Coordinates of C-alpha atoms and ligand atoms in Angstrom, one line a residue:
M1026 CA 140.6 144.9 -54.7
R1027 CA 140.0 143.2 -51.3
I1028 CA 142.7 140.7 -50.3
V1029 CA 141.5 138.0 -47.8
A1030 CA 144.0 135.6 -46.3
I1031 CA 142.4 132.3 -45.0
A1032 CA 144.7 131.2 -42.2
N1033 CA 144.8 129.1 -39.1
Q1034 CA 147.9 127.1 -38.1
K1035 CA 145.5 124.3 -37.0
G1036 CA 145.3 121.7 -39.7
G1037 CA 142.0 120.4 -41.2
C1038 CA 139.8 123.3 -39.9
G1039 CA 138.3 124.0 -43.4
K1040 CA 140.8 126.6 -44.8
T1041 CA 140.9 125.0 -48.3
T1042 CA 137.2 124.1 -48.4
T1043 CA 136.5 127.7 -47.5
A1044 CA 139.0 129.1 -50.0
I1045 CA 137.6 127.1 -52.9
N1046 CA 133.9 127.6 -52.1
L1047 CA 134.1 131.2 -50.9
S1048 CA 136.0 132.2 -54.0
A1049 CA 133.6 130.3 -56.2
S1050 CA 130.6 131.9 -54.5
L1051 CA 132.0 135.4 -54.8
S1052 CA 132.5 134.8 -58.5
F1053 CA 129.0 133.3 -58.7
L1054 CA 127.7 136.7 -57.3
G1055 CA 129.5 138.5 -60.1
K1056 CA 132.8 139.4 -58.3
R1057 CA 136.0 138.9 -60.2
T1058 CA 137.8 136.6 -57.9
L1059 CA 141.4 135.2 -57.8
L1060 CA 142.1 132.2 -55.6
V1061 CA 145.8 132.0 -54.7
D1062 CA 146.9 128.5 -53.5
L1063 CA 149.7 129.4 -51.1
D1064 CA 149.9 125.9 -49.6
P1065 CA 152.6 123.6 -51.0
Q1066 CA 150.1 120.7 -50.4
G1067 CA 148.2 122.2 -53.4
H1068 CA 144.8 121.2 -52.1
S1069 CA 143.0 124.1 -53.6
T1070 CA 144.6 123.3 -56.9
L1071 CA 143.6 119.7 -56.7
G1072 CA 140.2 120.4 -55.3
L1073 CA 139.4 122.4 -58.4
G1074 CA 140.3 119.5 -60.6
Y1075 CA 143.8 120.5 -61.7
N1076 CA 146.8 118.1 -61.9
V1077 CA 149.8 120.3 -61.1
E1078 CA 152.1 117.9 -62.9
N1079 CA 150.7 119.2 -66.1
F1080 CA 151.9 122.8 -65.5
N1081 CA 155.2 124.2 -66.5
K1082 CA 154.9 127.1 -64.0
T1083 CA 153.1 127.6 -60.7
L1084 CA 153.2 130.1 -57.8
Y1085 CA 156.6 128.8 -57.0
D1086 CA 158.1 130.3 -60.2
V1087 CA 156.4 133.6 -59.4
L1088 CA 157.9 133.8 -55.8
S1089 CA 161.2 132.1 -56.3
P1090 CA 164.2 134.4 -56.4
R1091 CA 165.9 132.1 -58.9
E1092 CA 166.2 132.7 -62.7
N1093 CA 163.4 132.2 -65.2
Q1094 CA 160.8 133.7 -62.9
A1095 CA 157.3 133.8 -64.1
S1096 CA 154.9 136.8 -63.8
L1097 CA 151.7 136.2 -61.8
E1098 CA 149.6 136.7 -64.9
E1099 CA 151.5 133.9 -66.7
V1100 CA 150.5 131.2 -64.2
I1101 CA 146.8 132.2 -63.7
L1102 CA 144.3 129.6 -64.7
R1103 CA 140.7 130.5 -65.7
I1104 CA 138.2 128.2 -64.0
N1105 CA 135.4 130.4 -65.5
E1106 CA 135.0 134.0 -66.5
N1107 CA 135.1 135.4 -62.9
H1108 CA 136.9 132.7 -61.1
H1109 CA 140.7 132.4 -61.6
L1110 CA 143.3 130.3 -59.8
V1111 CA 147.0 130.6 -59.1
P1112 CA 148.1 127.0 -58.7
S1113 CA 150.5 125.6 -56.2
H1114 CA 153.1 122.8 -56.3
V1115 CA 154.9 120.9 -53.5
I1116 CA 158.1 122.6 -54.5
L1117 CA 156.7 125.8 -53.0
S1118 CA 157.8 124.4 -49.6
A1119 CA 161.4 125.2 -50.7
I1120 CA 160.7 128.9 -51.0
E1121 CA 161.3 129.6 -47.3
Q1122 CA 164.9 128.4 -47.5
Q1123 CA 165.5 130.1 -50.9
L1124 CA 164.2 133.5 -49.6
A1125 CA 166.3 133.3 -46.4
G1126 CA 168.3 136.6 -46.3
V1127 CA 166.6 138.0 -49.4
Y1128 CA 165.6 141.6 -49.3
G1129 CA 161.8 142.1 -48.7
R1130 CA 161.1 138.3 -48.5
E1131 CA 158.0 138.9 -46.5
E1132 CA 156.5 141.2 -49.1
K1133 CA 157.0 139.1 -52.2
L1134 CA 153.4 138.0 -52.6
M1135 CA 152.1 141.6 -51.9
E1136 CA 154.4 142.9 -54.7
K1137 CA 153.1 140.3 -57.2
L1138 CA 149.5 140.9 -56.3
R1139 CA 149.9 144.6 -57.0
T1140 CA 150.5 143.7 -60.7
V1141 CA 146.9 142.4 -61.0
Q1142 CA 145.2 144.9 -58.8
S1143 CA 142.9 146.3 -61.4
H1144 CA 141.8 142.9 -62.7
Y1145 CA 140.0 141.6 -59.5
D1146 CA 137.4 142.5 -56.9
F1147 CA 138.6 139.8 -54.5
V1148 CA 141.8 137.8 -53.9
I1149 CA 141.4 134.8 -51.6
I1150 CA 144.6 133.3 -50.3
D1151 CA 144.6 129.7 -49.0
C1152 CA 147.4 129.5 -46.5
P1153 CA 149.3 126.4 -45.3
P1154 CA 148.6 125.0 -41.7
N1155 CA 151.5 126.9 -40.0
L1156 CA 152.6 130.4 -39.3
G1157 CA 155.7 130.2 -41.5
L1158 CA 157.0 132.7 -44.1
L1159 CA 154.3 131.8 -46.7
T1160 CA 151.5 132.7 -44.2
F1161 CA 153.4 135.8 -43.1
N1162 CA 153.5 136.9 -46.8
A1163 CA 149.8 136.3 -47.0
L1164 CA 149.1 138.4 -43.9
R1165 CA 151.4 141.1 -45.1
A1166 CA 149.5 141.3 -48.4
A1167 CA 146.0 141.0 -47.0
D1168 CA 143.7 143.6 -45.7
E1169 CA 141.5 140.9 -44.1
L1170 CA 142.1 137.7 -42.3
L1171 CA 139.5 135.0 -42.3
I1172 CA 140.1 132.4 -39.6
P1173 CA 138.1 129.2 -40.0
V1174 CA 137.6 127.4 -36.7
E1175 CA 136.2 124.0 -36.3
P1176 CA 134.3 123.1 -33.1
S1177 CA 137.1 121.8 -30.8
Y1178 CA 138.6 123.1 -27.6
F1179 CA 142.0 122.6 -29.1
S1180 CA 141.1 125.1 -31.9
L1181 CA 140.1 127.7 -29.3
Q1182 CA 143.5 127.3 -27.7
G1183 CA 145.4 128.0 -31.0
L1184 CA 143.5 131.2 -31.6
K1185 CA 145.5 133.2 -29.1
K1186 CA 148.7 132.5 -31.2
I1187 CA 147.3 133.6 -34.5
R1188 CA 145.8 136.7 -32.9
E1189 CA 149.3 137.5 -31.3
T1190 CA 150.9 137.1 -34.8
V1191 CA 148.4 139.5 -36.3
D1192 CA 148.9 142.0 -33.5
L1193 CA 152.6 141.9 -34.0
I1194 CA 152.3 142.5 -37.8
E1195 CA 149.8 145.3 -37.2
E1196 CA 152.0 147.0 -34.5
T1197 CA 155.3 146.6 -36.2
L1198 CA 154.4 147.2 -39.8
K1199 CA 151.5 149.6 -39.1
H1200 CA 149.5 147.4 -41.4
H1201 CA 145.9 147.1 -40.4
I1202 CA 144.2 143.6 -40.8
T1203 CA 140.5 143.2 -40.3
T1204 CA 139.8 139.8 -38.7
H1205 CA 136.8 137.7 -39.4
A1206 CA 136.2 134.3 -37.6
L1207 CA 134.2 131.6 -39.2
L1208 CA 132.8 128.5 -37.4
T1209 CA 133.2 125.6 -39.8
L1210 CA 132.2 121.9 -39.6
F1211 CA 129.4 122.9 -37.4
N1212 CA 126.9 120.2 -36.2
S1213 CA 123.8 122.0 -34.9
R1214 CA 122.7 118.8 -33.2
S1215 CA 125.8 118.5 -31.1
N1216 CA 125.8 120.4 -27.8
F1217 CA 129.5 120.6 -28.0
S1218 CA 129.4 122.4 -31.3
R1219 CA 126.9 124.9 -29.8
K1220 CA 129.1 125.4 -26.8
I1221 CA 132.1 126.2 -29.0
L1222 CA 130.0 128.7 -30.9
S1223 CA 129.2 130.5 -27.7
E1224 CA 132.8 130.5 -26.7
L1225 CA 133.8 131.9 -30.1
Q1226 CA 131.2 134.7 -29.6
L1227 CA 132.9 135.6 -26.3
F1228 CA 136.4 135.5 -27.8
F1229 CA 135.8 137.2 -31.1
K1230 CA 132.7 139.3 -30.3
D1231 CA 131.7 141.2 -33.6
Q1232 CA 134.6 139.7 -35.5
L1233 CA 132.7 136.3 -35.5
L1234 CA 130.7 136.0 -38.8
R1235 CA 127.0 135.4 -38.5
T1236 CA 127.3 132.6 -41.1
T1237 CA 128.4 129.2 -39.9
I1238 CA 129.5 126.4 -42.2
N1239 CA 127.7 123.2 -41.4
Q1240 CA 129.1 119.7 -41.8
N1241 CA 128.0 118.7 -45.2
V1242 CA 129.2 115.6 -47.1
R1243 CA 128.6 117.3 -50.4
L1244 CA 131.5 119.7 -49.7
R1245 CA 133.9 116.8 -49.3
E1246 CA 132.4 115.1 -52.4
A1247 CA 132.7 118.3 -54.5
A1248 CA 136.5 118.5 -53.6
Q1249 CA 136.9 114.8 -54.5
A1250 CA 135.2 115.5 -57.9
G1251 CA 137.5 118.5 -58.4
M1252 CA 134.8 121.1 -58.3
S1253 CA 133.5 123.9 -56.2
V1254 CA 130.1 123.3 -54.6
C1255 CA 128.7 125.9 -56.9
D1256 CA 129.4 123.6 -59.9
F1257 CA 128.7 120.4 -58.0
D1258 CA 125.4 120.8 -56.1
R1259 CA 123.4 124.0 -55.8
K1260 CA 120.8 122.3 -53.7
S1261 CA 123.2 121.4 -50.9
T1262 CA 123.6 123.0 -47.5
G1263 CA 127.2 123.6 -48.4
F1264 CA 126.2 125.7 -51.3
R1265 CA 123.8 127.7 -49.2
D1266 CA 126.3 128.2 -46.4
Y1267 CA 129.1 129.5 -48.7
M1268 CA 126.7 131.8 -50.6
N1269 CA 125.7 133.2 -47.2
L1270 CA 129.4 133.7 -46.4
A1271 CA 130.1 135.4 -49.6
S1272 CA 127.2 137.9 -49.2
E1273 CA 128.1 138.5 -45.6
L1274 CA 131.7 139.4 -46.6
I1275 CA 130.5 141.7 -49.4
E1276 CA 128.2 143.4 -46.9
R1277 CA 130.9 143.7 -44.2
G1278 CA 133.2 145.3 -46.8
S1279 CA 130.7 148.0 -47.7
V1280 CA 130.1 148.8 -44.0
T1281 CA 133.9 148.9 -43.3
R1282 CA 134.5 151.2 -46.3
L1283 CA 131.8 153.5 -45.1
I1284 CA 133.2 153.8 -41.6
E1285 CA 136.7 154.4 -43.1
S1286 CA 135.5 157.1 -45.3
Y1287 CA 133.8 158.8 -42.3
Q1288 CA 137.0 158.5 -40.3
A1289 CA 139.1 159.8 -43.2
A1290 CA 136.9 162.8 -43.5
E1291 CA 137.0 163.5 -39.7
T1292 CA 140.8 163.0 -39.2
E1293 CA 143.3 165.4 -40.6
S1294 CA 145.9 162.7 -41.1
P1295 CA 144.1 159.5 -41.8
I1296 CA 146.0 156.2 -41.1
S1297 CA 147.6 154.8 -44.2
F1298 CA 147.2 151.1 -44.3
N1299 CA 149.7 150.8 -47.1
E1300 CA 152.9 152.2 -45.8
T1301 CA 155.9 151.9 -48.0
R1302 CA 159.0 150.1 -47.0
T1303 CA 160.8 153.4 -46.3
E1304 CA 158.0 154.5 -43.9
I1305 CA 158.2 151.1 -42.1
A1306 CA 162.0 151.7 -41.7
D1307 CA 161.3 155.2 -40.4
S1308 CA 158.9 154.0 -37.8
F1309 CA 161.8 151.9 -36.4
N1310 CA 164.2 154.9 -36.7
L1311 CA 166.2 152.9 -39.2
P1312 CA 168.0 154.1 -42.3
D1313 CA 166.6 152.8 -45.6
D1314 CA 169.1 150.1 -45.8
P1315 CA 168.3 146.6 -47.1
V1316 CA 170.5 144.8 -44.5
I1317 CA 168.7 146.6 -41.7
E1318 CA 165.4 146.0 -43.3
I1319 CA 166.0 142.2 -43.3
S1320 CA 166.9 142.3 -39.7
T1321 CA 163.6 144.1 -39.0
A1322 CA 161.8 141.3 -40.8
D1323 CA 163.8 138.8 -38.8
K1324 CA 163.0 140.5 -35.6
I1325 CA 159.2 140.3 -36.2
W1326 CA 159.6 136.9 -37.6
G1327 CA 161.6 135.7 -34.6
E1328 CA 159.0 137.1 -32.2
A1329 CA 156.1 135.6 -34.2
T1330 CA 157.6 132.1 -34.2
S1331 CA 158.6 132.2 -30.5
L1332 CA 155.0 132.9 -29.4
K1333 CA 153.7 130.4 -26.9
Q1334 CA 153.0 127.0 -28.4
D1335 CA 149.5 125.5 -28.2
T1336 CA 149.1 123.2 -25.2
L1337 CA 146.1 121.0 -24.5
Q1338 CA 144.7 121.5 -21.1
F1339 CA 141.9 119.3 -20.1
P1340 CA 139.7 119.3 -18.1
A1341 CA 139.0 122.9 -19.1
L1342 CA 136.8 124.9 -16.8
L1343 CA 134.3 127.2 -18.5
T1344 CA 131.8 129.6 -17.1
D1345 CA 129.0 127.1 -17.0
G1346 CA 130.6 123.7 -16.9
V1347 CA 133.7 121.7 -18.1
I1348 CA 135.1 120.5 -21.3
L1349 CA 136.5 117.0 -20.8
G1350 CA 139.0 115.7 -23.4
Y1351 CA 140.7 112.5 -24.2
N1352 CA 143.6 111.9 -26.6
D1353 CA 144.3 108.6 -28.3
P1354 CA 144.7 108.3 -32.1
H1355 CA 143.8 104.6 -31.9
A1356 CA 140.5 104.9 -30.0
K1357 CA 137.3 104.1 -31.9
L1358 CA 134.8 105.2 -29.3
V1359 CA 135.3 107.3 -26.2
Q1360 CA 132.5 107.8 -23.7
V1361 CA 132.1 109.4 -20.3
A1362 CA 130.0 108.4 -17.3
G1363 CA 129.9 110.2 -14.0
D1364 CA 127.6 111.3 -11.2
F1365 CA 126.6 114.3 -13.3
N1366 CA 124.8 112.0 -15.8
N1367 CA 123.8 109.2 -13.4
W1368 CA 126.7 107.1 -14.7
V1369 CA 125.1 106.6 -18.1
N1370 CA 127.7 106.3 -20.9
E1371 CA 127.7 109.3 -23.2
A1372 CA 129.9 109.6 -26.3
L1373 CA 132.6 112.3 -26.7
D1374 CA 132.8 114.1 -30.1
P1375 CA 135.8 113.1 -32.2
T1376 CA 137.0 116.7 -32.8
D1377 CA 140.4 115.9 -34.4
L1378 CA 140.6 112.4 -35.9
Q1379 CA 144.2 112.9 -37.1
R1380 CA 145.5 113.5 -33.5
G1381 CA 142.8 111.4 -32.0
I1382 CA 141.2 114.1 -29.8
W1383 CA 137.8 113.5 -28.3
E1384 CA 135.9 116.2 -26.4
K1385 CA 132.7 116.8 -24.6
F1386 CA 131.1 119.8 -22.9
I1387 CA 129.3 119.0 -19.6
P1388 CA 127.2 121.7 -18.2
L1389 CA 127.8 121.9 -14.4
A1390 CA 126.9 124.0 -11.4
P1391 CA 129.5 124.6 -8.6
G1392 CA 130.2 121.3 -6.8
R1393 CA 132.3 118.1 -6.7
Y1394 CA 132.0 115.5 -9.4
R1395 CA 133.3 112.0 -10.1
Y1396 CA 133.6 110.4 -13.6
K1397 CA 135.4 107.9 -15.8
F1398 CA 136.1 107.5 -19.4
I1399 CA 135.1 104.4 -21.3
V1400 CA 137.6 103.9 -24.1
D1401 CA 136.5 101.2 -26.6
G1402 CA 134.5 99.6 -23.8
E1403 CA 137.3 99.8 -21.1
W1404 CA 136.9 101.9 -18.0
T1405 CA 139.7 104.4 -17.9
V1406 CA 140.8 107.1 -15.4
D1407 CA 141.2 110.5 -17.1
P1408 CA 145.0 110.6 -17.7
Q1409 CA 144.9 114.4 -18.0
N1410 CA 143.3 115.0 -14.6
S1411 CA 145.7 114.6 -11.7
V1412 CA 142.8 114.5 -9.2
S1413 CA 141.3 111.0 -8.6
E1414 CA 140.0 108.9 -5.7
P1415 CA 139.2 105.3 -5.0
N1416 CA 135.5 104.3 -5.4
P1417 CA 133.6 101.8 -3.2
Y1418 CA 133.9 99.1 -6.0
G1419 CA 137.7 98.9 -5.8
G1420 CA 138.4 101.2 -8.9
I1421 CA 139.5 104.8 -9.3
D1422 CA 137.4 107.7 -10.3
S1423 CA 138.6 111.1 -11.7
V1424 CA 137.4 114.1 -9.8
I1425 CA 136.6 117.7 -10.7
V1426 CA 135.7 120.4 -8.3
I1427 CA 133.9 123.5 -9.5
S1428 CA 134.0 125.8 -6.5
R1429 CA 134.2 129.3 -8.0
M1430 CA 131.4 131.4 -9.2
P1431 CA 131.1 131.7 -13.0
E1432 CA 132.1 135.4 -12.9
E1433 CA 135.4 134.6 -11.3
I1434 CA 136.2 132.0 -13.9
L1435 CA 135.2 134.4 -16.6
N1436 CA 137.5 137.1 -15.3
E1437 CA 140.4 134.8 -15.0
R1438 CA 139.9 133.3 -18.5
S1439 CA 139.7 136.7 -20.2
S1440 CA 143.1 137.5 -18.9
V1441 CA 144.8 134.1 -19.0
N1442 CA 143.1 131.7 -21.3
I1443 CA 142.4 131.7 -25.1
Ligands
ATP952 N1 131.8 121.8 -43.8 C1 132.4 120.6 -44.1 N2 131.6 119.5 -44.1 C2 132.2 118.3 -44.4 N3 133.5 118.1 -44.6 C3 134.3 119.2 -44.6 C4 133.8 120.5 -44.3 N4 134.8 121.4 -44.3 C5 135.9 120.6 -44.6 N5 135.6 119.3 -44.7 C6 136.5 118.2 -45.0 O1 137.5 118.2 -43.9 C7 138.8 117.9 -44.4 C8 139.7 119.1 -44.0 O2 139.2 120.3 -44.7 P1 140.2 121.3 -45.4 O3 141.1 120.6 -46.3 O4 139.4 122.3 -46.0 O5 141.0 121.8 -44.2 P2 142.3 122.7 -44.1 O6 142.3 123.6 -43.0 O7 142.6 123.3 -45.5 O8 143.4 121.6 -43.9 P3 145.0 121.8 -44.0 O9 145.4 122.5 -42.7 O10 145.6 120.5 -44.1 O11 145.3 122.7 -45.1 C9 138.6 117.7 -45.9 O12 138.5 116.3 -46.1 C10 137.3 118.4 -46.2 O13 136.7 117.9 -47.4
MG953 MG1 144.3 123.3 -46.7

């Protein structure tokens, strides 16, 4: 059984859409697949057409330390023969508080999934948009992490944090997690989308999946109709993309297993990816004592949550240009004009409508450039760029200077940035 957690603390990057449609596509290809809705928002449950108010028991009752617990099997719903769902409910958000101080609270989901191990080929976990205890449970249970990333510079900045969390879990719990990154909401006609794809290739290298998920309105419509795209529209780009994703993941799994079996044959003491709690305690030189175990979890947890917060830093220098960004949740159209485009207004991409973030990649050679934003028709100095100068017409222009060779920027970014 392969357990794949779909996680990214960034909201709206396609976690749920991927969880629903990847699990549906895997089951379409004959894999027995369980989708676990680990998000109290319950979007996977809703997106598959279920009204949680009709259920007596959900994942909350399975994970809750209170009385009248349910078994995982009791709450599983059959969407079709191969596609099953563990539904969520908003009350799941109370679990973090309820499990505070409870022995093994970060392993609850892992323990429950063990009880259905022989029933499934794949378990897909839809995580909430934060790195809280629920996501931590998912990463503890999973062998694989799938990170959906939508084309925005802000998403790139958040990747460092999730990678640090995974490193911490791997190091501390000696629990190996294979990472896959997936570009979602891709627009092949946007040069910004293509730029982010090349940045992701630099950052993730062979962890980046070949498949990209294109923007496709049928995916949104399928969720609104309470169906996976496999049941909603098999002619759509969304169906094709998620089927490609499912086959690529199946293919990657066979390659990984082959490499692991070679490694196991060559090494006298192969690495065990499933250490018991006692072994974890031993690796910290701790006695097998529940109180100390909890403090171990707290230590990892404390470090994970204290990792550097995401910060938006525009303009962002890249190897071959700059990403300009503008933040205003009320703006309806943000454009840029500068000496690099002969002062012709060009629209920025709305990459995060909720936060009102607009971005654009401008390819630039080393040099000094002046520009302005045009926000809903008004000329505006870039508020995030502290360098500006008066222009001959009595206004102010923002200025960027690209003075270093691309190699220097590349070296600096690989050690400092994303
Ligand atoms: N490839 C796509 N094409 C078009 N719309 C999409 C695509 N992927 C996701 N969406 C839409 O974008 C919105 C956010 O997607 P989704 O809910 O999957 O993100 P999420 O990461 O699960 O969000 P959250 O962090 O809130 O859980 C939804 O309205 C969804 O229908
Ligand atoms: Mg979601």
